[in-house]
Short mmCIF file of C-alpha atoms in Angstrom, two decimals:
data_model
loop_
_atom_site.label_atom_id
_atom_site.label_comp_id
_atom_site.label_asym_id
_atom_site.label_seq_id
_atom_site.Cartn_x
_atom_site.Cartn_y
_atom_site.Cartn_z
CA MET A 1 -0.40 -15.60 17.59
CA LYS A 2 1.84 -18.60 17.53
CA ASP A 3 3.24 -20.61 20.43
CA GLU A 4 6.40 -18.69 21.34
CA THR A 5 7.80 -21.41 23.58
CA THR A 6 7.68 -24.13 20.96
CA SER A 7 9.09 -21.77 18.38
CA ASP A 8 11.99 -20.77 20.64
CA LEU A 9 12.74 -24.38 21.41
CA VAL A 10 12.78 -25.34 17.76
CA GLN A 11 15.01 -22.40 16.91
CA LYS A 12 17.61 -23.36 19.46
CA ASP A 13 17.75 -26.90 18.11
CA VAL A 14 18.36 -26.04 14.46
CA PRO A 15 22.00 -25.32 13.59
CA ALA A 16 22.80 -22.15 11.64
CA ALA A 17 24.08 -24.19 8.68
CA VAL A 18 20.68 -25.89 8.38
CA ILE A 19 18.85 -22.55 8.68
CA LYS A 20 20.80 -21.29 5.68
CA ARG A 21 19.63 -24.27 3.63
CA LEU A 22 15.97 -24.05 4.65
CA PRO A 23 14.82 -21.38 2.15
CA ARG A 24 15.77 -23.77 -0.64
CA TYR A 25 13.73 -26.61 0.90
CA HIS A 26 10.87 -24.15 1.33
CA ARG A 27 11.02 -23.30 -2.36
CA TYR A 28 10.95 -26.92 -3.51
CA LEU A 29 8.22 -27.91 -1.07
CA GLY A 30 6.14 -24.94 -2.26
CA GLU A 31 6.41 -26.25 -5.83
CA LEU A 32 5.36 -29.72 -4.65
CA ILE A 33 2.29 -28.29 -2.91
CA LYS A 34 1.35 -26.48 -6.12
CA SER A 35 1.64 -29.73 -8.06
CA GLY A 36 -0.64 -31.48 -5.56
CA LYS A 37 2.00 -33.78 -4.03
CA GLU A 38 1.17 -34.68 -0.41
CA ARG A 39 4.10 -36.83 0.68
CA ILE A 40 7.66 -37.08 -0.56
CA SER A 41 10.50 -39.44 0.32
CA SER A 42 14.01 -38.25 1.05
CA ALA A 43 15.12 -40.16 -2.07
CA GLU A 44 12.71 -38.25 -4.35
CA LEU A 45 13.59 -34.92 -2.76
CA SER A 46 17.28 -35.83 -3.08
CA HIS A 47 16.84 -36.39 -6.82
CA MET A 48 14.96 -33.09 -7.28
CA MET A 49 17.32 -30.97 -5.25
CA GLY A 50 20.65 -32.55 -6.05
CA VAL A 51 21.43 -33.09 -2.36
CA THR A 52 22.12 -36.49 -0.80
CA ALA A 53 19.16 -38.24 0.84
CA SER A 54 21.08 -38.52 4.11
CA GLN A 55 21.69 -34.74 4.11
CA ILE A 56 17.94 -34.22 3.65
CA ARG A 57 17.08 -36.59 6.50
CA GLN A 58 19.63 -34.90 8.72
CA ASP A 59 18.35 -31.40 7.86
CA LEU A 60 14.64 -32.13 8.15
CA ASN A 61 14.91 -34.28 11.25
CA CYS A 62 16.26 -31.22 13.04
CA PHE A 63 12.76 -30.07 13.65
CA GLY A 64 10.56 -33.01 14.32
CA GLY A 65 10.57 -36.77 14.12
CA PHE A 66 8.37 -36.89 11.02
CA GLY A 67 9.45 -38.67 7.89
CA GLN A 68 8.38 -42.14 9.03
CA GLN A 69 10.36 -44.84 7.27
CA GLY A 70 8.57 -45.78 4.07
CA TYR A 71 5.93 -43.02 4.28
CA GLY A 72 7.96 -40.00 3.30
CA TYR A 73 7.60 -36.45 4.59
CA PRO A 74 4.19 -34.75 4.76
CA VAL A 75 4.87 -31.92 2.30
CA ARG A 76 2.50 -29.27 3.67
CA TYR A 77 3.45 -29.94 7.29
CA VAL A 78 7.19 -29.59 6.67
CA TYR A 79 6.55 -26.50 4.53
CA ASP A 80 4.56 -24.88 7.34
CA LYS A 81 7.20 -25.80 9.93
CA ILE A 82 9.89 -24.15 7.84
CA SER A 83 7.67 -21.11 7.24
CA ASP A 84 7.15 -20.72 10.98
CA LEU A 85 10.79 -21.16 11.79
CA LEU A 86 11.99 -18.68 9.17
CA GLY A 87 9.57 -15.98 10.22
CA THR A 88 7.19 -16.02 7.25
CA SER A 89 4.31 -16.36 9.71
CA GLU A 90 5.23 -13.15 11.50
CA GLY A 91 3.06 -11.05 9.18
CA TYR A 92 5.79 -8.55 8.36
CA ARG A 93 4.80 -5.38 6.52
CA ALA A 94 7.10 -3.74 3.99
CA VAL A 95 7.54 -0.68 1.78
CA ILE A 96 9.68 -0.42 -1.36
CA VAL A 97 11.71 2.78 -1.52
CA GLY A 98 12.55 3.68 -5.11
CA ALA A 99 9.94 3.17 -7.84
CA GLY A 100 12.38 2.73 -10.73
CA ASN A 101 12.66 -0.43 -12.82
CA LEU A 102 13.97 -2.55 -9.98
CA GLY A 103 11.36 -1.32 -7.49
CA ARG A 104 8.64 -2.00 -10.06
CA ALA A 105 10.06 -5.43 -10.83
CA LEU A 106 10.01 -6.35 -7.13
CA ALA A 107 6.50 -4.93 -6.66
CA SER A 108 5.17 -7.06 -9.50
CA THR A 109 6.38 -10.43 -8.17
CA HIS A 110 4.61 -12.80 -5.80
CA MET A 111 7.83 -13.16 -3.86
CA PHE A 112 6.67 -11.16 -0.87
CA GLU A 113 3.19 -12.59 -0.38
CA ARG A 114 4.58 -16.13 -0.73
CA ARG A 115 6.80 -15.42 2.26
CA GLY A 116 4.06 -13.80 4.31
CA VAL A 117 5.28 -10.24 3.72
CA THR A 118 2.73 -7.58 2.73
CA ILE A 119 3.88 -4.66 0.59
CA LEU A 120 2.02 -1.51 1.65
CA GLY A 121 3.31 0.81 -1.07
CA LEU A 122 6.25 2.35 -2.89
CA PHE A 123 8.05 5.64 -2.26
CA ASP A 124 9.82 7.88 -4.74
CA ASN A 125 10.97 11.48 -4.96
CA LYS A 126 10.15 12.08 -8.63
CA PRO A 127 6.96 14.18 -8.87
CA TRP A 128 5.85 12.44 -12.08
CA VAL A 129 5.99 9.03 -10.39
CA VAL A 130 4.33 10.01 -7.11
CA GLY A 131 0.59 9.33 -7.23
CA THR A 132 0.85 6.58 -9.84
CA VAL A 133 -0.18 3.01 -9.07
CA ILE A 134 2.10 0.02 -9.73
CA HIS A 135 0.52 -3.42 -9.63
CA GLY A 136 -2.17 -2.12 -7.33
CA LEU A 137 0.30 -0.36 -5.03
CA SER A 138 0.40 3.43 -4.62
CA VAL A 139 3.60 5.41 -5.06
CA TYR A 140 3.96 7.97 -2.26
CA ALA A 141 6.28 10.98 -1.93
CA SER A 142 9.55 10.21 -0.15
CA ASP A 143 9.18 13.01 2.36
CA GLY A 144 6.33 11.16 4.03
CA LEU A 145 8.34 7.97 4.50
CA THR A 146 9.09 8.15 8.22
CA ASP A 147 5.53 9.08 9.19
CA PHE A 148 4.06 6.39 6.95
CA CYS A 149 6.29 3.76 8.55
CA LYS A 150 5.30 4.90 12.05
CA ASN A 151 1.58 5.08 11.30
CA ASN A 152 1.45 1.75 9.47
CA LYS A 153 3.84 -0.24 11.65
CA VAL A 154 6.16 -1.03 8.75
CA ASP A 155 8.73 -3.74 9.59
CA ILE A 156 10.81 -3.94 6.40
CA GLY A 157 12.19 -1.31 4.03
CA VAL A 158 13.24 -2.53 0.60
CA LEU A 159 15.93 -0.17 -0.70
CA THR A 160 16.12 0.25 -4.48
CA VAL A 161 17.30 3.86 -4.47
CA PRO A 162 20.64 5.00 -5.96
CA LYS A 163 23.69 4.36 -3.79
CA GLU A 164 23.99 8.07 -2.91
CA ALA A 165 20.54 8.17 -1.32
CA ALA A 166 20.76 4.87 0.56
CA ALA A 167 22.20 6.11 3.86
CA ASP A 168 19.67 8.92 4.14
CA VAL A 169 16.68 6.71 3.33
CA THR A 170 17.90 4.14 5.85
CA LYS A 171 17.91 6.81 8.58
CA GLN A 172 14.34 7.75 7.70
CA LEU A 173 13.25 4.10 7.76
CA ILE A 174 14.85 3.46 11.14
CA ALA A 175 13.33 6.68 12.51
CA GLY A 176 9.99 5.25 11.40
CA GLY A 177 10.54 2.09 13.43
CA VAL A 178 11.60 -0.24 10.60
CA ARG A 179 13.60 -3.24 11.87
CA GLY A 180 14.73 -4.86 8.63
CA ILE A 181 16.41 -3.38 5.55
CA TRP A 182 16.61 -5.34 2.32
CA ASN A 183 19.32 -3.44 0.52
CA PHE A 184 19.61 -3.46 -3.29
CA ALA A 185 21.52 -0.16 -3.37
CA ASN A 186 24.82 -1.93 -4.10
CA MET A 187 26.71 -0.55 -1.14
CA GLU A 188 27.22 -2.00 2.29
CA LEU A 189 25.00 -0.16 4.77
CA SER A 190 26.48 0.42 8.18
CA VAL A 191 23.65 0.36 10.65
CA THR A 192 24.64 0.68 14.29
CA GLU A 193 21.27 -0.17 15.86
CA PRO A 194 21.55 -3.80 17.06
CA THR A 195 17.79 -4.31 16.66
CA VAL A 196 17.93 -3.51 12.94
CA THR A 197 18.77 -6.32 10.52
CA VAL A 198 20.31 -5.57 7.12
CA GLU A 199 20.38 -8.04 4.25
CA ASN A 200 22.49 -6.85 1.34
CA ILE A 201 21.98 -7.99 -2.23
CA HIS A 202 25.12 -7.71 -4.33
CA LEU A 203 24.20 -8.79 -7.83
CA GLY A 204 27.61 -7.75 -9.11
CA ASP A 205 29.32 -10.28 -6.84
CA SER A 206 27.15 -13.00 -8.31
CA LEU A 207 28.03 -11.86 -11.84
CA MET A 208 31.72 -12.08 -10.94
CA ASN A 209 31.25 -15.60 -9.60
CA LEU A 210 29.64 -16.55 -12.89
CA CYS A 211 32.53 -15.07 -14.91
CA TYR A 212 35.06 -16.84 -12.72
CA GLN A 213 33.35 -20.22 -13.05
CA MET A 214 33.07 -19.74 -16.81
CA LYS A 215 36.77 -19.00 -16.98
CA VAL A 216 37.61 -22.12 -14.96
CA ASN A 217 35.18 -24.28 -16.97
CA GLY A 218 36.59 -22.91 -20.23
CA LYS A 219 39.92 -24.44 -19.32
CA LEU A 220 38.55 -27.91 -18.69
CA PRO A 221 39.49 -30.49 -21.32
CA GLU A 222 36.57 -30.84 -23.74
CA MET B 1 45.70 -11.67 -24.73
CA LYS B 2 46.89 -12.24 -21.22
CA ASP B 3 49.63 -14.51 -19.98
CA GLU B 4 47.81 -17.81 -19.56
CA THR B 5 50.63 -19.48 -17.66
CA THR B 6 50.77 -16.86 -14.94
CA SER B 7 46.99 -16.77 -14.71
CA ASP B 8 46.76 -20.56 -14.39
CA LEU B 9 49.44 -20.59 -11.75
CA VAL B 10 47.73 -17.88 -9.75
CA GLN B 11 44.41 -19.66 -9.99
CA LYS B 12 45.79 -22.90 -8.63
CA ASP B 13 47.26 -21.07 -5.64
CA VAL B 14 44.11 -19.29 -4.50
CA PRO B 15 41.79 -21.41 -2.32
CA ALA B 16 38.08 -21.55 -3.20
CA ALA B 17 37.14 -19.82 0.07
CA VAL B 18 39.28 -16.82 -0.88
CA ILE B 19 37.83 -16.75 -4.41
CA LYS B 20 34.35 -16.41 -2.88
CA ARG B 21 35.50 -13.37 -0.90
CA LEU B 22 37.26 -11.64 -3.79
CA PRO B 23 34.23 -9.95 -5.41
CA ARG B 24 33.75 -8.02 -2.18
CA TYR B 25 37.37 -6.85 -2.15
CA HIS B 26 36.96 -5.91 -5.80
CA ARG B 27 33.96 -3.77 -4.93
CA TYR B 28 35.71 -1.91 -2.11
CA LEU B 29 38.91 -1.40 -4.11
CA GLY B 30 36.81 -0.04 -6.99
CA GLU B 31 35.33 2.55 -4.63
CA LEU B 32 38.82 3.48 -3.42
CA ILE B 33 40.03 3.99 -7.01
CA LYS B 34 37.06 6.27 -7.66
CA SER B 35 37.92 8.31 -4.58
CA GLY B 36 41.52 8.69 -5.80
CA LYS B 37 43.16 6.55 -3.10
CA GLU B 38 46.39 4.95 -4.37
CA ARG B 39 47.54 2.83 -1.45
CA ILE B 40 45.68 1.30 1.48
CA SER B 41 46.87 -0.53 4.58
CA SER B 42 45.32 -3.76 5.77
CA ALA B 43 44.24 -1.86 8.91
CA GLU B 44 42.28 0.75 6.91
CA LEU B 45 40.72 -1.88 4.69
CA SER B 46 39.85 -3.91 7.78
CA HIS B 47 38.01 -0.92 9.25
CA MET B 48 36.09 -0.29 5.99
CA MET B 49 35.13 -3.89 5.34
CA GLY B 50 34.54 -5.18 8.86
CA VAL B 51 37.02 -8.03 8.37
CA THR B 52 40.13 -8.55 10.54
CA ALA B 53 43.39 -7.14 9.18
CA SER B 54 45.01 -10.55 9.43
CA GLN B 55 42.24 -12.06 7.28
CA ILE B 56 42.88 -9.37 4.68
CA ARG B 57 46.63 -10.00 4.68
CA GLN B 58 46.03 -13.72 4.37
CA ASP B 59 43.54 -13.29 1.49
CA LEU B 60 45.49 -10.74 -0.53
CA ASN B 61 48.89 -12.37 -0.03
CA CYS B 62 47.48 -15.37 -1.87
CA PHE B 63 48.29 -13.73 -5.14
CA GLY B 64 51.49 -11.85 -4.82
CA GLY B 65 53.95 -10.63 -2.27
CA PHE B 66 52.76 -7.03 -2.44
CA GLY B 67 51.59 -5.17 0.65
CA GLN B 68 55.04 -4.17 1.85
CA GLN B 69 55.05 -3.56 5.57
CA GLY B 70 54.29 0.09 6.19
CA TYR B 71 53.43 0.94 2.58
CA GLY B 72 50.04 -0.66 2.22
CA TYR B 73 48.59 -2.31 -0.87
CA PRO B 74 48.70 -0.59 -4.27
CA VAL B 75 44.96 -0.21 -4.83
CA ARG B 76 44.86 -0.28 -8.64
CA TYR B 77 47.31 -3.16 -8.88
CA VAL B 78 45.38 -5.41 -6.48
CA TYR B 79 42.10 -4.42 -8.18
CA ASP B 80 43.49 -5.42 -11.59
CA LYS B 81 44.88 -8.69 -10.22
CA ILE B 82 41.48 -9.61 -8.80
CA SER B 83 39.78 -8.56 -12.07
CA ASP B 84 42.10 -10.83 -14.03
CA LEU B 85 41.68 -13.73 -11.69
CA LEU B 86 37.88 -13.50 -11.61
CA GLY B 87 37.56 -13.35 -15.37
CA THR B 88 36.49 -9.71 -15.79
CA SER B 89 39.30 -9.30 -18.33
CA GLU B 90 37.94 -12.06 -20.54
CA GLY B 91 35.77 -9.62 -22.50
CA TYR B 92 32.58 -11.66 -22.12
CA ARG B 93 29.57 -10.65 -24.23
CA ALA B 94 26.02 -11.00 -22.92
CA VAL B 95 22.38 -10.70 -23.87
CA ILE B 96 19.44 -10.12 -21.53
CA VAL B 97 16.46 -12.32 -22.31
CA GLY B 98 13.24 -10.73 -21.04
CA ALA B 99 12.73 -6.99 -21.40
CA GLY B 100 10.33 -6.59 -18.48
CA ASN B 101 11.03 -4.44 -15.44
CA LEU B 102 13.86 -6.65 -14.19
CA GLY B 103 15.53 -6.89 -17.61
CA ARG B 104 15.27 -3.12 -17.96
CA ALA B 105 16.62 -2.58 -14.46
CA LEU B 106 19.65 -4.75 -15.21
CA ALA B 107 20.21 -3.10 -18.59
CA SER B 108 20.29 0.33 -16.99
CA THR B 109 23.02 -0.41 -14.43
CA HIS B 110 26.78 -0.11 -14.85
CA MET B 111 27.16 -3.52 -13.24
CA PHE B 112 28.13 -5.32 -16.44
CA GLU B 113 30.61 -2.86 -17.90
CA ARG B 114 32.31 -2.54 -14.51
CA ARG B 115 33.00 -6.26 -14.63
CA GLY B 116 34.16 -6.24 -18.23
CA VAL B 117 30.93 -7.72 -19.62
CA THR B 118 29.37 -6.07 -22.69
CA ILE B 119 25.60 -6.26 -23.14
CA LEU B 120 24.77 -6.60 -26.83
CA GLY B 121 21.00 -6.34 -26.58
CA LEU B 122 17.74 -7.55 -25.04
CA PHE B 123 15.29 -10.16 -26.31
CA ASP B 124 11.55 -10.34 -25.78
CA ASN B 125 8.58 -12.04 -27.37
CA LYS B 126 6.09 -9.16 -26.99
CA PRO B 127 5.62 -7.43 -30.35
CA TRP B 128 5.12 -4.02 -28.75
CA VAL B 129 8.47 -4.25 -26.95
CA VAL B 130 10.51 -5.63 -29.87
CA GLY B 131 12.19 -2.80 -31.77
CA THR B 132 12.30 -0.40 -28.83
CA VAL B 133 15.57 0.81 -27.36
CA ILE B 134 16.38 0.55 -23.66
CA HIS B 135 19.35 2.56 -22.41
CA GLY B 136 20.88 2.47 -25.85
CA LEU B 137 20.29 -1.28 -26.28
CA SER B 138 17.93 -2.70 -28.92
CA VAL B 139 15.20 -5.15 -28.02
CA TYR B 140 15.12 -8.04 -30.52
CA ALA B 141 12.50 -10.72 -31.17
CA SER B 142 13.03 -13.92 -29.19
CA ASP B 143 12.86 -16.17 -32.24
CA GLY B 144 16.18 -14.79 -33.43
CA LEU B 145 17.96 -15.57 -30.16
CA THR B 146 19.98 -18.64 -31.16
CA ASP B 147 21.21 -17.12 -34.43
CA PHE B 148 22.10 -13.84 -32.76
CA CYS B 149 24.15 -15.68 -30.14
CA LYS B 150 25.98 -17.67 -32.82
CA ASN B 151 26.66 -14.68 -35.06
CA ASN B 152 27.79 -12.42 -32.24
CA LYS B 153 29.72 -14.93 -30.16
CA VAL B 154 27.60 -14.34 -27.08
CA ASP B 155 29.10 -15.86 -23.91
CA ILE B 156 26.45 -15.09 -21.28
CA GLY B 157 22.65 -15.20 -21.27
CA VAL B 158 20.89 -13.25 -18.53
CA LEU B 159 17.53 -14.90 -17.89
CA THR B 160 14.74 -12.60 -16.67
CA VAL B 161 11.88 -14.46 -18.35
CA PRO B 162 8.98 -16.07 -16.44
CA LYS B 163 9.75 -19.41 -14.82
CA GLU B 164 7.70 -21.29 -17.43
CA ALA B 165 9.84 -20.03 -20.31
CA ALA B 166 13.22 -20.51 -18.63
CA ALA B 167 14.01 -24.07 -19.75
CA ASP B 168 13.15 -23.35 -23.37
CA VAL B 169 15.16 -20.12 -23.52
CA THR B 170 18.11 -21.89 -21.92
CA LYS B 171 18.06 -24.51 -24.70
CA GLN B 172 18.09 -21.75 -27.32
CA LEU B 173 20.98 -19.99 -25.60
CA ILE B 174 23.06 -23.17 -25.37
CA ALA B 175 22.27 -23.99 -29.01
CA GLY B 176 23.68 -20.54 -29.79
CA GLY B 177 26.96 -21.39 -28.04
CA VAL B 178 26.36 -19.51 -24.77
CA ARG B 179 28.54 -20.86 -21.94
CA GLY B 180 27.15 -18.99 -18.94
CA ILE B 181 23.58 -18.50 -17.72
CA TRP B 182 22.76 -15.90 -15.10
CA ASN B 183 19.37 -17.08 -13.98
CA PHE B 184 16.82 -14.71 -12.39
CA ALA B 185 13.85 -16.92 -13.34
CA ASN B 186 13.45 -18.14 -9.76
CA MET B 187 13.78 -21.83 -10.52
CA GLU B 188 16.80 -24.08 -10.49
CA LEU B 189 17.91 -24.76 -14.06
CA SER B 190 19.19 -28.22 -14.74
CA VAL B 191 21.82 -27.95 -17.43
CA THR B 192 23.61 -31.16 -18.32
CA GLU B 193 26.36 -29.67 -20.50
CA PRO B 194 29.51 -29.62 -18.32
CA THR B 195 30.89 -26.66 -20.26
CA VAL B 196 27.90 -24.46 -19.35
CA THR B 197 27.97 -22.59 -16.04
CA VAL B 198 24.74 -21.59 -14.30
CA GLU B 199 24.56 -18.99 -11.56
CA ASN B 200 21.12 -18.81 -9.95
CA ILE B 201 19.78 -15.74 -8.21
CA HIS B 202 17.15 -16.54 -5.61
CA LEU B 203 15.95 -13.26 -4.20
CA GLY B 204 13.23 -15.03 -2.23
CA ASP B 205 15.84 -16.98 -0.26
CA SER B 206 17.48 -13.72 0.70
CA LEU B 207 14.12 -12.30 1.80
CA MET B 208 13.58 -15.36 3.99
CA ASN B 209 17.01 -14.92 5.56
CA LEU B 210 16.08 -11.33 6.37
CA CYS B 211 12.78 -12.38 7.98
CA TYR B 212 14.53 -15.06 10.01
CA GLN B 213 17.22 -12.69 11.28
CA MET B 214 14.54 -10.12 12.16
CA LYS B 215 12.66 -12.76 14.11
CA VAL B 216 15.82 -13.76 16.01
CA ASN B 217 16.83 -10.13 16.62
CA GLY B 218 13.33 -9.29 17.81
CA LYS B 219 13.81 -11.74 20.66
CA LEU B 220 17.07 -10.21 21.89
CA PRO B 221 16.82 -8.34 25.18
CA GLU B 222 16.62 -4.58 24.42
#
């Protein structure tokens, strides 16, 4: 159990714009930890991340007066601070609904465990998929979804079902007490419960951004 | 061939902030076309999209004086205008590098064709995957990647390979004349060629945003 008061204080002090940038810092710091780096200066981090050193100092000073002049930031400490702030220390539990290619791809990454989220299993309605095991995770029948979420205190539902099924699955997840929906179903979910958070992934929008930038870049003088 | 002069003019007139919002309009208008709707008012669109009607008028008036008072916007016309502007009419050709679960998931969606991008095939280095067919698309051996891109005028490389292989594959793609990289390899690619556009997908960052919002929402009074 972490110190709620400190955490609340910190949260209030960090502007929303900084919060949005923190996952990227978290990613880079994670890589530094893996490579055995213990301290890093804002100049080095600036070079790695393509952000100005003053931006980095401004962002990271938001939550603590570390980063002593000349010593650099303690990598693990900053990483843990960001983890705490972003909720990766909450111990969230998740299920993936839809055991198709995308569901399998997500189940096979380390993305969840790296962010403190435990995947408890996958759900699918195809009889030939139910009962199989994907990367050590069981695939359960969809009709048990709500009960499973209730019994296992599931916090997050990852939606990789077809668009047509998304609204119905969301209802079942919320009925099971789920408070966060990570939506890959390529449609905007309208959830009225204020306690439920939805994060939509729209890969197609990203593809369009790429095409647009390519078009603009293609018109630059060589 | 489209009218370059008009397109250039239009592009100059649309602010970057509006460009970023256009893929979402494109998505909603696409749904309206499918449902047979021919005209839509800013009020209706506002209700669907959760954006103010005045924002919608401001955004869509950027490229044309349509939206006559009382008549609403001509759905197909606005959709086509946005398609043109965003580069979906450029006829881009793509390959997916990495025929694992994620590569297969992407190959099996309609995401590309809906945005005017044609997938020509997948590439993988595993001998037991090479030669198979995924959703009508052949899987080729990775060592032929550069030549294939040259011979088939490939514009876009979709990267679903492991992080470790990403830099090398990117070099091969660029050597083959590819001008756009859609990067799912979960690492920031540093590409020095100014004519090459990189769009990075960081699913983990989105997961962290979800966790953070859940943490904040969990502290709201019930």
